CSV table of N, CA and C in Angstrom, one decimal:
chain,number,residue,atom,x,y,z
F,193,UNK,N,0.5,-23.1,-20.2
F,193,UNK,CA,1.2,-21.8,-20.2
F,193,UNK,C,2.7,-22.1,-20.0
F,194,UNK,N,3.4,-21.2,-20.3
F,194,UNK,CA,5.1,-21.4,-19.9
F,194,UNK,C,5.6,-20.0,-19.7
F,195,UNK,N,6.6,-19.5,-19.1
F,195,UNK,CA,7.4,-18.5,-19.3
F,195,UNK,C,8.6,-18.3,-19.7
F,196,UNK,N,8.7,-16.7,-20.2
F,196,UNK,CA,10.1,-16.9,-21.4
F,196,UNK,C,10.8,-15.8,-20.0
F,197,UNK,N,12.4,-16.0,-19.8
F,197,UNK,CA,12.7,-15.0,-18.9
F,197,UNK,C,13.8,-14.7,-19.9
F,198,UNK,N,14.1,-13.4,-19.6
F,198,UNK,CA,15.6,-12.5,-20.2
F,198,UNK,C,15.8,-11.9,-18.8
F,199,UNK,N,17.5,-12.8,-18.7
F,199,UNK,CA,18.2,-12.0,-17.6
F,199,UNK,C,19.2,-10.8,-17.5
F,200,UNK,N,19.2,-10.0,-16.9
F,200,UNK,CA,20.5,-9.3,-16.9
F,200,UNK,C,21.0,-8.5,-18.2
F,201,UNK,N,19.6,-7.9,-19.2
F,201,UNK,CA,20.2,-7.3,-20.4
F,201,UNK,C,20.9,-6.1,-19.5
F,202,UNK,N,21.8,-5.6,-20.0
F,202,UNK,CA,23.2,-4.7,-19.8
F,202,UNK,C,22.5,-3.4,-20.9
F,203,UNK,N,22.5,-2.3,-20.1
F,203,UNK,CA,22.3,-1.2,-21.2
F,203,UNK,C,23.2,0.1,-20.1
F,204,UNK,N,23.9,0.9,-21.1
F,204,UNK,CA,24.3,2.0,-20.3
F,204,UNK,C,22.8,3.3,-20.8
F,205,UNK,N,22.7,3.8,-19.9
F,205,UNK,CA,21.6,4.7,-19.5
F,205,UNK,C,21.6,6.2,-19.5
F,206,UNK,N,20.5,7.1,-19.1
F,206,UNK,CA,20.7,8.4,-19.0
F,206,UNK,C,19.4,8.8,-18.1
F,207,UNK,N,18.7,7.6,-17.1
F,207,UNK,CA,17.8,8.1,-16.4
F,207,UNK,C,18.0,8.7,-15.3
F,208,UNK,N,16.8,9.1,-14.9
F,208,UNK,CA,17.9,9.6,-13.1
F,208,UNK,C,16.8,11.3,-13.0
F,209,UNK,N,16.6,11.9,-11.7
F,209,UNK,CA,16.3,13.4,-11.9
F,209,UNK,C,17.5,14.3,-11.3
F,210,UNK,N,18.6,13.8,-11.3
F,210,UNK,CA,20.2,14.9,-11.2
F,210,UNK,C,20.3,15.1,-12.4
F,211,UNK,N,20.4,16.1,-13.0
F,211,UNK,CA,20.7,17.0,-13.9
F,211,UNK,C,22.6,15.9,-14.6
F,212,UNK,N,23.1,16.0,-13.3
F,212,UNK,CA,24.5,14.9,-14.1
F,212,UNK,C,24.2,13.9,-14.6
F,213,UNK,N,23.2,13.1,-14.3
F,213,UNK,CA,22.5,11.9,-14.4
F,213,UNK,C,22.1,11.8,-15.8
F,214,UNK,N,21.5,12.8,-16.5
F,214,UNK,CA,21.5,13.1,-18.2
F,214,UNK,C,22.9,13.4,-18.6
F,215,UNK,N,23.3,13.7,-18.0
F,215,UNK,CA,25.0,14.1,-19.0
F,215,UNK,C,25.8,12.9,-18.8
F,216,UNK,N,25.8,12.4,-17.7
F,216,UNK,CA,27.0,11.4,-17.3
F,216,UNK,C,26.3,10.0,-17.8
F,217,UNK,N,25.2,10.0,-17.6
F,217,UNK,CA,24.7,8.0,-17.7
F,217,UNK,C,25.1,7.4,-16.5
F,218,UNK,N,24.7,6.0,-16.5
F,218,UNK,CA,24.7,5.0,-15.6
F,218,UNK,C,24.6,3.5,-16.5
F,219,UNK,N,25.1,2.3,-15.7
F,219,UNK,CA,25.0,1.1,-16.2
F,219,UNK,C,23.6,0.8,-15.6
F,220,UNK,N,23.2,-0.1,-16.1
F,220,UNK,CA,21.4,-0.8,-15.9
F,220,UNK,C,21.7,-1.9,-16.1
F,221,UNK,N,21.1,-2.7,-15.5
F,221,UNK,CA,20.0,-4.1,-16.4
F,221,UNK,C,18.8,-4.1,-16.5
F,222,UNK,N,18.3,-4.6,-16.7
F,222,UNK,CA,17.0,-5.5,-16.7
F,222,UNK,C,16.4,-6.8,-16.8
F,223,UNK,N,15.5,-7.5,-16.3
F,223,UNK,CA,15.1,-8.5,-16.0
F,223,UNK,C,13.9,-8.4,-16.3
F,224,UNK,N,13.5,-9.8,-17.6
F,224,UNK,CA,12.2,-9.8,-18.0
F,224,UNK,C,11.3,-10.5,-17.9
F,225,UNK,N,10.3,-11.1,-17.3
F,225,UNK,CA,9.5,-12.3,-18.0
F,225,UNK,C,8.3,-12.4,-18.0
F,226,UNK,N,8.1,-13.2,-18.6
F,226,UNK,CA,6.6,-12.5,-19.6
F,226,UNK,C,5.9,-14.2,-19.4
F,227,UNK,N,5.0,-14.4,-19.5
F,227,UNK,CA,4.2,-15.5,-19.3
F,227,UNK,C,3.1,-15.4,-21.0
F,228,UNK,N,3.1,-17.0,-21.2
F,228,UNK,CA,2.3,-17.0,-22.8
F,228,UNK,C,2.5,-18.5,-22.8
F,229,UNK,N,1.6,-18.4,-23.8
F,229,UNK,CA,1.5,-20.4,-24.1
F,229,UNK,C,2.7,-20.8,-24.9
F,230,UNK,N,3.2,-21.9,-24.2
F,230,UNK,CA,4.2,-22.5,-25.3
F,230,UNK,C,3.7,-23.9,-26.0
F,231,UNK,N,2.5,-24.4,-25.6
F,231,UNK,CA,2.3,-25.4,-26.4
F,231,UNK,C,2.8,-25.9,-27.8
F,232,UNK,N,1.8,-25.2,-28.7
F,232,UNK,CA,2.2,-24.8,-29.6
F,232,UNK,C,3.4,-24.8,-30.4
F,233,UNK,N,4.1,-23.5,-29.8
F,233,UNK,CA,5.6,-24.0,-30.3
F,233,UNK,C,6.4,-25.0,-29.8
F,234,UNK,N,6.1,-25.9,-28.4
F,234,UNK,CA,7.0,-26.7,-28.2
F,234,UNK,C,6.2,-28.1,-28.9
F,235,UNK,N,5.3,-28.3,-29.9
F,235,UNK,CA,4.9,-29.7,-30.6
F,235,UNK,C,6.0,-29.0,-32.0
F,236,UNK,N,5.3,-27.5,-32.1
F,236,UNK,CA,5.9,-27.7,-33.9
F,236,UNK,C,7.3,-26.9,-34.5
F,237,UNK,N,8.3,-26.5,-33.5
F,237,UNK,CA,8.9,-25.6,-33.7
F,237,UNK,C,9.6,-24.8,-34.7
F,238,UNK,N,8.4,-24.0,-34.3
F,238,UNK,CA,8.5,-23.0,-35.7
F,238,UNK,C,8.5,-21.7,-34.7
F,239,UNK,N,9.4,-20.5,-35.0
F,239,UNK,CA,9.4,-19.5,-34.3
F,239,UNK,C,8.1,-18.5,-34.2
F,240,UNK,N,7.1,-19.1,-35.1
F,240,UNK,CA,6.3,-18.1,-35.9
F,240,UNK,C,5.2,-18.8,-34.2
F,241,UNK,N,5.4,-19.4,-33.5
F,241,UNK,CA,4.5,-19.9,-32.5
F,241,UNK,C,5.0,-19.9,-31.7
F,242,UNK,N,5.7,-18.9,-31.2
F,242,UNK,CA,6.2,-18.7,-30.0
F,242,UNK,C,6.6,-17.1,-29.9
F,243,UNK,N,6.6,-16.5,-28.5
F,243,UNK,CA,6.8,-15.3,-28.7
F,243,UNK,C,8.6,-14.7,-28.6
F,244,UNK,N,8.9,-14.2,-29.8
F,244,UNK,CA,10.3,-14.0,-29.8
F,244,UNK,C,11.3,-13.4,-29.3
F,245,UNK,N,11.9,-14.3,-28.2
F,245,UNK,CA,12.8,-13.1,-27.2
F,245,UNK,C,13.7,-12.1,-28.0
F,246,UNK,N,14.3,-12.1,-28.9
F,246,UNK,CA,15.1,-11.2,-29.5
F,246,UNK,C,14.0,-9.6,-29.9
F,247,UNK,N,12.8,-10.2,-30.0
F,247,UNK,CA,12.0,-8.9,-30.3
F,247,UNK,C,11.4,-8.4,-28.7
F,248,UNK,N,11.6,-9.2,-27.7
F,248,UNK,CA,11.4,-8.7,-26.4
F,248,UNK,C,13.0,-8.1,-26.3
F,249,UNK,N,13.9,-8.3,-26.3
F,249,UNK,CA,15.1,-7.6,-25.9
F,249,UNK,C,15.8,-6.4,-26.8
F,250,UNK,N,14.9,-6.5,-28.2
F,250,UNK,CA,15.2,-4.8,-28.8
F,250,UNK,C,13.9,-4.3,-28.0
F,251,UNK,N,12.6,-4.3,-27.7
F,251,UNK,CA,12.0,-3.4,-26.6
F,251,UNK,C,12.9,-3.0,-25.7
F,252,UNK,N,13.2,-3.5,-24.9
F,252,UNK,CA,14.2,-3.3,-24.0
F,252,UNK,C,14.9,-2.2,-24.2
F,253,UNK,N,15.9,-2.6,-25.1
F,253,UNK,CA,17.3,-1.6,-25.1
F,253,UNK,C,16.6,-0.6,-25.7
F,254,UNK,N,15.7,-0.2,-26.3
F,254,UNK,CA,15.2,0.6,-27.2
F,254,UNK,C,14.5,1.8,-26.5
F,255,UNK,N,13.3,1.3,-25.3
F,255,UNK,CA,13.2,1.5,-24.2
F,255,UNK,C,14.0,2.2,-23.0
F,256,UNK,N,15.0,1.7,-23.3
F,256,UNK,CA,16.0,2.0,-22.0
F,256,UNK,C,17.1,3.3,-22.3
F,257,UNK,N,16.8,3.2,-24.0
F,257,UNK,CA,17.3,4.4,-24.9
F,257,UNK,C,16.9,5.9,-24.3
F,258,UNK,N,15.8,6.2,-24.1
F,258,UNK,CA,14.8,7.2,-23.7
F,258,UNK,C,14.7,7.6,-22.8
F,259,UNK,N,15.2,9.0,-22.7
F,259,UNK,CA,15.6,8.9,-21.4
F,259,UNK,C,14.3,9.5,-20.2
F,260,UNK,N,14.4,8.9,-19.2
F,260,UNK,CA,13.3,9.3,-18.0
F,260,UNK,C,13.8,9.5,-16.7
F,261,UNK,N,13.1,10.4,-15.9
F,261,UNK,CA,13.7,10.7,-14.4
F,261,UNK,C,13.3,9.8,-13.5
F,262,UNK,N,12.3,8.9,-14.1
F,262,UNK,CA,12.3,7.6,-12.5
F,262,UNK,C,12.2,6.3,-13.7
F,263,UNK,N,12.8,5.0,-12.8
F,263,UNK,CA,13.0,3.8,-13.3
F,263,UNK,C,11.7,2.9,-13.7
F,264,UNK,N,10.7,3.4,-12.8
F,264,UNK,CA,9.4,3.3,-12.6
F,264,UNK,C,8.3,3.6,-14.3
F,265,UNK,N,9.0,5.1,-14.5
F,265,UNK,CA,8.1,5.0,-16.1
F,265,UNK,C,8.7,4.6,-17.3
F,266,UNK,N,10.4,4.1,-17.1
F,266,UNK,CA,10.9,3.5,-18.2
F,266,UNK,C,10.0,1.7,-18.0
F,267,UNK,N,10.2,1.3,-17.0
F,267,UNK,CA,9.8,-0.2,-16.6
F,267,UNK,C,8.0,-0.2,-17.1
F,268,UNK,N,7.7,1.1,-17.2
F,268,UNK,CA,5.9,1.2,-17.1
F,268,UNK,C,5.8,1.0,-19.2
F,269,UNK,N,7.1,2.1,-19.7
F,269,UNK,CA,6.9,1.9,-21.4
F,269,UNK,C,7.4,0.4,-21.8
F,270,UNK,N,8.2,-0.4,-21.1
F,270,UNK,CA,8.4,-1.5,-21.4
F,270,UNK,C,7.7,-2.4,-21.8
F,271,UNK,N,6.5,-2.4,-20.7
F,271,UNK,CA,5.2,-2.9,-20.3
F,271,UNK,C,4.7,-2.8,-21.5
F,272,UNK,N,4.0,-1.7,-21.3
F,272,UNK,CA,2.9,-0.8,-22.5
F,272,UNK,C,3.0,-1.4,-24.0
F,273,UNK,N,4.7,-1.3,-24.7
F,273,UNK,CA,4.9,-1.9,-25.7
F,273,UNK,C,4.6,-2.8,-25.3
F,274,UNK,N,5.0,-3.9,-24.8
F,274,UNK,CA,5.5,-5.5,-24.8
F,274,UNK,C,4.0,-6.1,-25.3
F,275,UNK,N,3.2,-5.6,-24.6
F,275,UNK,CA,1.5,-5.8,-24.6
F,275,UNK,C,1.0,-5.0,-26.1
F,276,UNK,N,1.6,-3.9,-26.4
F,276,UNK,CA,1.2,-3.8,-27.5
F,276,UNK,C,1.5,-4.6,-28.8
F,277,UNK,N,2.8,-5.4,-28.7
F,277,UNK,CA,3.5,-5.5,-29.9
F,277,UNK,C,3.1,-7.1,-29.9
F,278,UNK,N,3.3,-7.6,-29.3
F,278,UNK,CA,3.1,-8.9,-28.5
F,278,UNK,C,1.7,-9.5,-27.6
F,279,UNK,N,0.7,-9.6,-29.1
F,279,UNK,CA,0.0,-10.5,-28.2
F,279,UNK,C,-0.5,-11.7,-27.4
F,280,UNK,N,0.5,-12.4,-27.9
F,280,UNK,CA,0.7,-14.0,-26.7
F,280,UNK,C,0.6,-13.8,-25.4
F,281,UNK,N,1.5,-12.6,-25.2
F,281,UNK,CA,1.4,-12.4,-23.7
F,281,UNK,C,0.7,-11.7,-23.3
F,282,UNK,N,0.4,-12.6,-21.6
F,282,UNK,CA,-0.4,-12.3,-20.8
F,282,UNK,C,-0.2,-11.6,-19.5
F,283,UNK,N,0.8,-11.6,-19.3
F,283,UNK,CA,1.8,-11.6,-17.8
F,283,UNK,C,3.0,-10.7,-18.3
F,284,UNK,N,3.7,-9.6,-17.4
F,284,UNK,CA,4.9,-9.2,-17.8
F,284,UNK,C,5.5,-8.7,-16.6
F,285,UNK,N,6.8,-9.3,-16.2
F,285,UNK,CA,7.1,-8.7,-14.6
F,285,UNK,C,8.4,-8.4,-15.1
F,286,UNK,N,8.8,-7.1,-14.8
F,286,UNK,CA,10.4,-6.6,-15.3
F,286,UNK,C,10.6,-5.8,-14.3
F,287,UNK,N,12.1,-5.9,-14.1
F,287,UNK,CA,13.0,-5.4,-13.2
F,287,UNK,C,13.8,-4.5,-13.7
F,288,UNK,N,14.0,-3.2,-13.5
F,288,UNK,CA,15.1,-2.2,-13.9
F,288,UNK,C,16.0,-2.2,-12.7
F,289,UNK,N,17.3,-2.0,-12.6
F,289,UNK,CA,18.3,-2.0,-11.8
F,289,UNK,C,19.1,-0.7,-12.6
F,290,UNK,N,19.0,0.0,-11.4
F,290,UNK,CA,20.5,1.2,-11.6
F,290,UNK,C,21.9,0.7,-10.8
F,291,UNK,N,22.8,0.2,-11.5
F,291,UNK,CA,24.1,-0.1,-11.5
F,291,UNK,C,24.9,1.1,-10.7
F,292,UNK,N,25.6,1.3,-9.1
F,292,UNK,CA,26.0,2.2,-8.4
F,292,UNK,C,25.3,3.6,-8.5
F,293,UNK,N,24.2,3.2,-7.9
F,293,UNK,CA,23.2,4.9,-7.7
F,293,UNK,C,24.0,5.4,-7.1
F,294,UNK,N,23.8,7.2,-7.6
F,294,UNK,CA,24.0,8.2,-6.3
F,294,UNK,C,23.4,8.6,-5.3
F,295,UNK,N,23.4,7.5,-4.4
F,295,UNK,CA,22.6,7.8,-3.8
F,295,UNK,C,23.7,8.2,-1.9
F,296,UNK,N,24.7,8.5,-2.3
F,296,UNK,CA,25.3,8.7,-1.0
F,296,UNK,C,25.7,7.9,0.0
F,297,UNK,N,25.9,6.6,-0.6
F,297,UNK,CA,26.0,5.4,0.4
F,297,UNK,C,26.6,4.5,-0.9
F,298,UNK,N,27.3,3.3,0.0
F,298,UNK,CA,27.8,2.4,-0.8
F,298,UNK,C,27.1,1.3,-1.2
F,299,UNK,N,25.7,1.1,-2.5
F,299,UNK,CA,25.2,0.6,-2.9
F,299,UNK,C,25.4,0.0,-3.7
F,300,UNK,N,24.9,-1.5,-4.4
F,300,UNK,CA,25.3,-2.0,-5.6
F,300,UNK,C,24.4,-1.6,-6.4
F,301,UNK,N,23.3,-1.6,-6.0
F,301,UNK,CA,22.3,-1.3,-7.1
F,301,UNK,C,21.0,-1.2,-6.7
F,302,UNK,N,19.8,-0.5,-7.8
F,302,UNK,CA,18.8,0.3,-6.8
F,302,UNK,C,17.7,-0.6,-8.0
F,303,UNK,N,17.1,-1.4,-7.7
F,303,UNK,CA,15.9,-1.8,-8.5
F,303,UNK,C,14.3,-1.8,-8.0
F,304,UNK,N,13.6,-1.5,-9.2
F,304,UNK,CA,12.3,-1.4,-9.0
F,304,UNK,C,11.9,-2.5,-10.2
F,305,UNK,N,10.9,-3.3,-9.5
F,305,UNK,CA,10.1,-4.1,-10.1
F,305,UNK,C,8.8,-4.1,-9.9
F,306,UNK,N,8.0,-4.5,-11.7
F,306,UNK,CA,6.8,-3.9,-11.4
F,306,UNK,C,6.4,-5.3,-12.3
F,307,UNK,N,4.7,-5.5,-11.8
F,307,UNK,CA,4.3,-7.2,-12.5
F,307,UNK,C,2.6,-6.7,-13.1
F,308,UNK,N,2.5,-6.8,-14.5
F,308,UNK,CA,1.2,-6.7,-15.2
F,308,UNK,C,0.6,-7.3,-15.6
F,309,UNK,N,-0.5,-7.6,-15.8
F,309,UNK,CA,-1.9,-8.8,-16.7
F,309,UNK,C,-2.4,-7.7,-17.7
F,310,UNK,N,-2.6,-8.5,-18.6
F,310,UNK,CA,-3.5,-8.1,-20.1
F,310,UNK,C,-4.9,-8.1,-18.9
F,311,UNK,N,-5.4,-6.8,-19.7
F,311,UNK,CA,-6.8,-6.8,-19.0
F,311,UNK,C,-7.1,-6.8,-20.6
């Protein structure tokens, strides 16, 4: 088995349940990684054997497009695709980060992480 990680994709956003939070946006990241065999692709390298991070990071921003009131059910459709579209993987733990929440205090950033298995 191996893992593929994506750090720190950058997406400006519109989640949040403040009503300004849909009009104004926020900066995000996200943190991805996913667990899946790399055997395979690391004897024959061919991308067609391996699972392709460029098509894990349009989930992502695509994802992050949509807008939701908790970080929790954008991070849950992440999931849902990733397993749908992608069946190598078996494992998927992703991090959403809100970039200076309102949250009334001087914070850098507010993250929820959530970690799944293919049942």
């Amino acid at each position: 088995m191996g893992i593929i990680k994506l750090k720190n994709i950058r997406t400006f956003s519109f989640h949040g349940c403040l009503v300004e939070e849909s009009k104004i946006g926020s900066d995000y990241t996200v943190d991805l990684e996913i667990k899946t065999d790399l055997r395979k692709s690391s004897f024959s390298d061919e991308l067609a054997d391996t699972v392709d991070y460029v098509h894990l990071n349009k989930i992502v921003v695509e994802e992050m497009a949509i807008r939701s009131k908790l970080l929790e059910h954008v991070a849950q459709r992440i999931i849902a695709r990733i397993f749908k579209e992608t069946p190598a993987v078996s494992r998927i733990i992703v991090s959403v980060s809100k970039i200076n929440p309102p949250i009334g205090g001087d914070v850098e950033a507010v993250t929820i992480q959530m970690e799944e298995y293919r049942s």
